[in-house]
Every structure is written in C-alpha cells, then in structure tokens.
Amino acid sequence: MDSFTISVDGPPRAKSRAVPHFVTGGGNRSIGLHTSPAQRAAEEQIKVLAALAMRQRRLPEDRRDVIADVEIVAHFPVPGGGSAATTDALLQQGRRARRPDGDNIAKTVKDALNGIAYHDDGQVSDLVVRKRWCARGDERLVVTVKYHPGLV
C-alpha cells in the first residue's frame, strides 16, 4: 500500500471563515470571499511538503482513481501560566478537547491536498483527526495519507 507522511512545524491551523467583501468593476457589483493570508500560507506549506514527500516516495502524480485514508495528528502546546503539576498532567493525559475543532483542522488539510495527494477530497474514505497536547516549541501537524486501489 502506498503512503506518505509529512510534519508541518508550528501551531496547527484550522480553516477560518472566508470574509465577504464587495467586488466592483465594469459597472457590476458583487460579493467575493477573501481567505486570510495566514490561511493561504498554511495550506501552501502543506501542499509543498506533500508534493515533496510524494516525489521522494516516487508516487504517481495522477491520483484520479485512488481511494485515500487521511490521518491528522495536531499537536498543541500546553497553555502557559499553570503550575508544573498541571502542565505535567496535561502532557500525560495527551488528549486535547479545546478549540479549534478537529473538523476545521481537517478542512485545512483536505483542501491543501486537493490536486496534490488526490484529485478531489471526495476521494477520502477514512478521516481521523487527533488533537494532542505537547511541550511548548514542539507544536506541529502530522499528516499521513494512505492509498488503496479501487473504484472511485
């Protein structure tokens, strides 16, 4: 089974809402949507790392006929200001149940991998998102994509 894993250093980004704005030109006025530069940068970083990982693994570029499983592990730093005992307890517990929502983290990753790891994110069959605590400075996003042959 073909697969690849990437690790994106820095705090994981959740998909933010696009901000509506007016677009004028040619006498017409419409409403457009603006994606934040930070959101675009986060998605671009995932795209570049995925493309490099696929090239290193010599995976074919045509991904129209694959079924993909995506696993995402988002590592968030323990909040500062707490006691050492609280920090240790959170790190030992591991699981994080705070915002951002796991589905919004998945949206960022799935949208970034469109056209790179698969033709369309509708090809993702199984999706797992895990949110974990980590030590400060160790925040990262780890994404694993596994491919299965089959009919899409």
PDB file of C-alpha atoms in Angstrom:
ATOM      1  CA  MET A   1       0.000   0.000   0.000  1.00  0.00           C
ATOM      2  CA  ASP A   2       1.390   3.419  -0.990  1.00  0.00           C
ATOM      3  CA  SER A   3       1.523   6.125   1.659  1.00  0.00           C
ATOM      4  CA  PHE A   4       3.396   9.201   2.811  1.00  0.00           C
ATOM      5  CA  THR A   5       3.697  11.247   5.992  1.00  0.00           C
ATOM      6  CA  ILE A   6       4.516  14.920   6.418  1.00  0.00           C
ATOM      7  CA  SER A   7       5.168  17.001   9.504  1.00  0.00           C
ATOM      8  CA  VAL A   8       4.403  20.722   9.460  1.00  0.00           C
ATOM      9  CA  ASP A   9       6.199  22.629  12.207  1.00  0.00           C
ATOM     10  CA  GLY A  10       4.338  25.326  14.096  1.00  0.00           C
ATOM     11  CA  PRO A  11       0.866  25.552  15.572  1.00  0.00           C
ATOM     12  CA  PRO A  12      -1.821  23.704  13.561  1.00  0.00           C
ATOM     13  CA  ARG A  13      -4.244  25.985  11.679  1.00  0.00           C
ATOM     14  CA  ALA A  14      -7.953  25.415  11.488  1.00  0.00           C
ATOM     15  CA  LYS A  15      -9.902  26.527   8.439  1.00  0.00           C
ATOM     16  CA  SER A  16     -11.096  30.038   9.062  1.00  0.00           C
ATOM     17  CA  ARG A  17     -14.218  31.523   7.593  1.00  0.00           C
ATOM     18  CA  ALA A  18     -13.825  33.408   4.369  1.00  0.00           C
ATOM     19  CA  VAL A  19     -14.582  37.085   4.829  1.00  0.00           C
ATOM     20  CA  PRO A  20     -17.146  38.539   2.393  1.00  0.00           C
ATOM     21  CA  HIS A  21     -16.264  41.774   0.599  1.00  0.00           C
ATOM     22  CA  PHE A  22     -17.688  43.815  -2.272  1.00  0.00           C
ATOM     23  CA  VAL A  23     -16.121  43.442  -5.688  1.00  0.00           C
ATOM     24  CA  THR A  24     -16.684  46.242  -8.163  1.00  0.00           C
ATOM     25  CA  GLY A  25     -15.626  46.547 -11.754  1.00  0.00           C
ATOM     26  CA  GLY A  26     -17.159  47.203 -15.131  1.00  0.00           C
ATOM     27  CA  GLY A  27     -20.230  48.731 -13.547  1.00  0.00           C
ATOM     28  CA  ASN A  28     -21.044  45.472 -11.765  1.00  0.00           C
ATOM     29  CA  ARG A  29     -21.010  44.929  -8.064  1.00  0.00           C
ATOM     30  CA  SER A  30     -20.858  41.514  -6.436  1.00  0.00           C
ATOM     31  CA  ILE A  31     -19.765  39.880  -3.223  1.00  0.00           C
ATOM     32  CA  GLY A  32     -16.496  37.970  -3.188  1.00  0.00           C
ATOM     33  CA  LEU A  33     -14.861  35.908  -0.460  1.00  0.00           C
ATOM     34  CA  HIS A  34     -11.418  36.682   0.944  1.00  0.00           C
ATOM     35  CA  THR A  35      -9.233  33.975   2.500  1.00  0.00           C
ATOM     36  CA  SER A  36      -6.728  35.251   5.055  1.00  0.00           C
ATOM     37  CA  PRO A  37      -3.040  35.305   4.086  1.00  0.00           C
ATOM     38  CA  ALA A  38      -2.229  33.115   7.108  1.00  0.00           C
ATOM     39  CA  GLN A  39      -4.748  30.510   5.900  1.00  0.00           C
ATOM     40  CA  ARG A  40      -3.314  30.554   2.385  1.00  0.00           C
ATOM     41  CA  ALA A  41       0.228  30.229   3.745  1.00  0.00           C
ATOM     42  CA  ALA A  42      -0.711  27.249   5.940  1.00  0.00           C
ATOM     43  CA  GLU A  43      -2.339  25.441   3.011  1.00  0.00           C
ATOM     44  CA  GLU A  44       0.595  26.235   0.708  1.00  0.00           C
ATOM     45  CA  GLN A  45       3.065  24.793   3.207  1.00  0.00           C
ATOM     46  CA  ILE A  46       1.082  21.547   3.386  1.00  0.00           C
ATOM     47  CA  LYS A  47       0.909  21.389  -0.431  1.00  0.00           C
ATOM     48  CA  VAL A  48       4.658  21.834  -0.873  1.00  0.00           C
ATOM     49  CA  LEU A  49       5.570  19.271   1.784  1.00  0.00           C
ATOM     50  CA  ALA A  50       3.079  16.736   0.371  1.00  0.00           C
ATOM     51  CA  ALA A  51       4.379  17.182  -3.185  1.00  0.00           C
ATOM     52  CA  LEU A  52       7.966  16.692  -1.988  1.00  0.00           C
ATOM     53  CA  ALA A  53       7.040  13.607   0.052  1.00  0.00           C
ATOM     54  CA  MET A  54       5.199  12.077  -2.913  1.00  0.00           C
ATOM     55  CA  ARG A  55       8.154  12.758  -5.209  1.00  0.00           C
ATOM     56  CA  GLN A  56      10.567  11.160  -2.713  1.00  0.00           C
ATOM     57  CA  ARG A  57       8.338   8.091  -2.428  1.00  0.00           C
ATOM     58  CA  ARG A  58       8.028   8.015  -6.258  1.00  0.00           C
ATOM     59  CA  LEU A  59       4.242   8.009  -6.072  1.00  0.00           C
ATOM     60  CA  PRO A  60       2.428   8.624  -9.367  1.00  0.00           C
ATOM     61  CA  GLU A  61       1.083  12.126  -9.918  1.00  0.00           C
ATOM     62  CA  ASP A  62      -2.232  11.045 -11.454  1.00  0.00           C
ATOM     63  CA  ARG A  63      -4.496  10.481  -8.464  1.00  0.00           C
ATOM     64  CA  ARG A  64      -7.897  10.330 -10.178  1.00  0.00           C
ATOM     65  CA  ASP A  65      -8.508   6.655  -9.432  1.00  0.00           C
ATOM     66  CA  VAL A  66      -7.409   6.233  -5.828  1.00  0.00           C
ATOM     67  CA  ILE A  67      -9.138   5.913  -2.506  1.00  0.00           C
ATOM     68  CA  ALA A  68      -7.297   7.778   0.247  1.00  0.00           C
ATOM     69  CA  ASP A  69      -7.258   7.499   4.018  1.00  0.00           C
ATOM     70  CA  VAL A  70      -6.058  10.604   5.851  1.00  0.00           C
ATOM     71  CA  GLU A  71      -4.842  10.673   9.440  1.00  0.00           C
ATOM     72  CA  ILE A  72      -4.125  14.032  11.089  1.00  0.00           C
ATOM     73  CA  VAL A  73      -2.461  14.494  14.461  1.00  0.00           C
ATOM     74  CA  ALA A  74      -2.426  18.110  15.635  1.00  0.00           C
ATOM     75  CA  HIS A  75      -0.006  18.838  18.493  1.00  0.00           C
ATOM     76  CA  PHE A  76      -0.852  21.980  20.514  1.00  0.00           C
ATOM     77  CA  PRO A  77       1.329  23.485  23.258  1.00  0.00           C
ATOM     78  CA  VAL A  78       0.226  23.279  26.868  1.00  0.00           C
ATOM     79  CA  PRO A  79      -1.019  26.736  27.930  1.00  0.00           C
ATOM     80  CA  GLY A  80       1.393  28.801  29.971  1.00  0.00           C
ATOM     81  CA  GLY A  81       0.737  30.222  33.399  1.00  0.00           C
ATOM     82  CA  GLY A  82      -0.271  26.974  35.022  1.00  0.00           C
ATOM     83  CA  SER A  83       1.564  25.039  37.673  1.00  0.00           C
ATOM     84  CA  ALA A  84       4.163  22.430  36.784  1.00  0.00           C
ATOM     85  CA  ALA A  85       1.788  19.761  38.083  1.00  0.00           C
ATOM     86  CA  THR A  86      -0.982  20.935  35.742  1.00  0.00           C
ATOM     87  CA  THR A  87       1.408  21.024  32.784  1.00  0.00           C
ATOM     88  CA  ASP A  88       2.646  17.507  33.563  1.00  0.00           C
ATOM     89  CA  ALA A  89      -0.928  16.247  33.979  1.00  0.00           C
ATOM     90  CA  LEU A  90      -1.976  17.667  30.583  1.00  0.00           C
ATOM     91  CA  LEU A  91       1.098  16.209  28.856  1.00  0.00           C
ATOM     92  CA  GLN A  92       0.460  12.828  30.471  1.00  0.00           C
ATOM     93  CA  GLN A  93      -3.232  12.935  29.537  1.00  0.00           C
ATOM     94  CA  GLY A  94      -2.258  13.733  25.968  1.00  0.00           C
ATOM     95  CA  ARG A  95      -5.738  14.313  24.572  1.00  0.00           C
ATOM     96  CA  ARG A  96      -6.812  17.898  23.944  1.00  0.00           C
ATOM     97  CA  ALA A  97     -10.502  18.856  23.954  1.00  0.00           C
ATOM     98  CA  ARG A  98     -10.450  22.564  23.160  1.00  0.00           C
ATOM     99  CA  ARG A  99     -10.851  24.707  20.091  1.00  0.00           C
ATOM    100  CA  PRO A 100     -10.062  24.649  17.272  1.00  0.00           C
ATOM    101  CA  ASP A 101     -12.494  21.956  16.208  1.00  0.00           C
ATOM    102  CA  GLY A 102     -10.997  18.866  14.626  1.00  0.00           C
ATOM    103  CA  ASP A 103     -13.213  19.173  11.545  1.00  0.00           C
ATOM    104  CA  ASN A 104     -11.834  22.650  10.821  1.00  0.00           C
ATOM    105  CA  ILE A 105      -8.275  21.338  11.078  1.00  0.00           C
ATOM    106  CA  ALA A 106      -9.254  18.566   8.659  1.00  0.00           C
ATOM    107  CA  LYS A 107     -10.719  21.123   6.210  1.00  0.00           C
ATOM    108  CA  THR A 108      -7.399  22.941   6.041  1.00  0.00           C
ATOM    109  CA  VAL A 109      -5.507  19.712   5.358  1.00  0.00           C
ATOM    110  CA  LYS A 110      -8.010  18.224   2.893  1.00  0.00           C
ATOM    111  CA  ASP A 111      -8.267  21.463   0.898  1.00  0.00           C
ATOM    112  CA  ALA A 112      -4.472  21.780   0.773  1.00  0.00           C
ATOM    113  CA  LEU A 113      -4.084  18.218  -0.522  1.00  0.00           C
ATOM    114  CA  ASN A 114      -6.651  18.719  -3.328  1.00  0.00           C
ATOM    115  CA  GLY A 115      -4.897  18.269  -6.652  1.00  0.00           C
ATOM    116  CA  ILE A 116      -1.716  17.046  -4.935  1.00  0.00           C
ATOM    117  CA  ALA A 117      -2.407  13.881  -2.926  1.00  0.00           C
ATOM    118  CA  TYR A 118      -5.725  13.199  -4.640  1.00  0.00           C
ATOM    119  CA  HIS A 119      -7.746  14.719  -7.441  1.00  0.00           C
ATOM    120  CA  ASP A 120     -10.612  15.743  -5.153  1.00  0.00           C
ATOM    121  CA  ASP A 121     -11.114  15.468  -1.397  1.00  0.00           C
ATOM    122  CA  GLY A 122     -14.244  13.421  -2.047  1.00  0.00           C
ATOM    123  CA  GLN A 123     -11.799  10.526  -2.598  1.00  0.00           C
ATOM    124  CA  VAL A 124     -11.002  10.474   1.129  1.00  0.00           C
ATOM    125  CA  SER A 125     -12.687   7.387   2.514  1.00  0.00           C
ATOM    126  CA  ASP A 126     -11.451   7.358   6.112  1.00  0.00           C
ATOM    127  CA  LEU A 127     -10.528  10.515   8.008  1.00  0.00           C
ATOM    128  CA  VAL A 128      -9.061  10.516  11.514  1.00  0.00           C
ATOM    129  CA  VAL A 129      -8.249  13.717  13.413  1.00  0.00           C
ATOM    130  CA  ARG A 130      -6.463  13.642  16.746  1.00  0.00           C
ATOM    131  CA  LYS A 131      -5.694  16.673  18.924  1.00  0.00           C
ATOM    132  CA  ARG A 132      -2.868  16.258  21.414  1.00  0.00           C
ATOM    133  CA  TRP A 133      -1.015  18.342  23.994  1.00  0.00           C
ATOM    134  CA  CYS A 134       2.718  18.850  23.573  1.00  0.00           C
ATOM    135  CA  ALA A 135       5.537  20.809  25.181  1.00  0.00           C
ATOM    136  CA  ARG A 136       5.963  24.441  24.130  1.00  0.00           C
ATOM    137  CA  GLY A 137       8.042  24.699  20.960  1.00  0.00           C
ATOM    138  CA  ASP A 138       7.050  21.206  19.792  1.00  0.00           C
ATOM    139  CA  GLU A 139       3.724  22.178  18.179  1.00  0.00           C
ATOM    140  CA  ARG A 140       3.215  20.595  14.765  1.00  0.00           C
ATOM    141  CA  LEU A 141       0.769  18.937  12.416  1.00  0.00           C
ATOM    142  CA  VAL A 142       1.486  15.375  11.281  1.00  0.00           C
ATOM    143  CA  VAL A 143      -0.448  14.145   8.236  1.00  0.00           C
ATOM    144  CA  THR A 144      -0.385  10.608   6.867  1.00  0.00           C
ATOM    145  CA  VAL A 145      -2.075   9.688   3.582  1.00  0.00           C
ATOM    146  CA  LYS A 146      -2.565   6.020   2.672  1.00  0.00           C
ATOM    147  CA  TYR A 147      -3.756   4.924  -0.745  1.00  0.00           C
ATOM    148  CA  HIS A 148      -5.944   1.978  -1.676  1.00  0.00           C
ATOM    149  CA  PRO A 149      -6.613   0.805  -5.210  1.00  0.00           C
ATOM    150  CA  GLY A 150     -10.231   0.592  -6.169  1.00  0.00           C
ATOM    151  CA  LEU A 151     -13.078   2.155  -7.994  1.00  0.00           C
ATOM    152  CA  VAL A 152     -13.767   5.751  -7.038  1.00  0.00           C
TER     153      VAL A 152
END
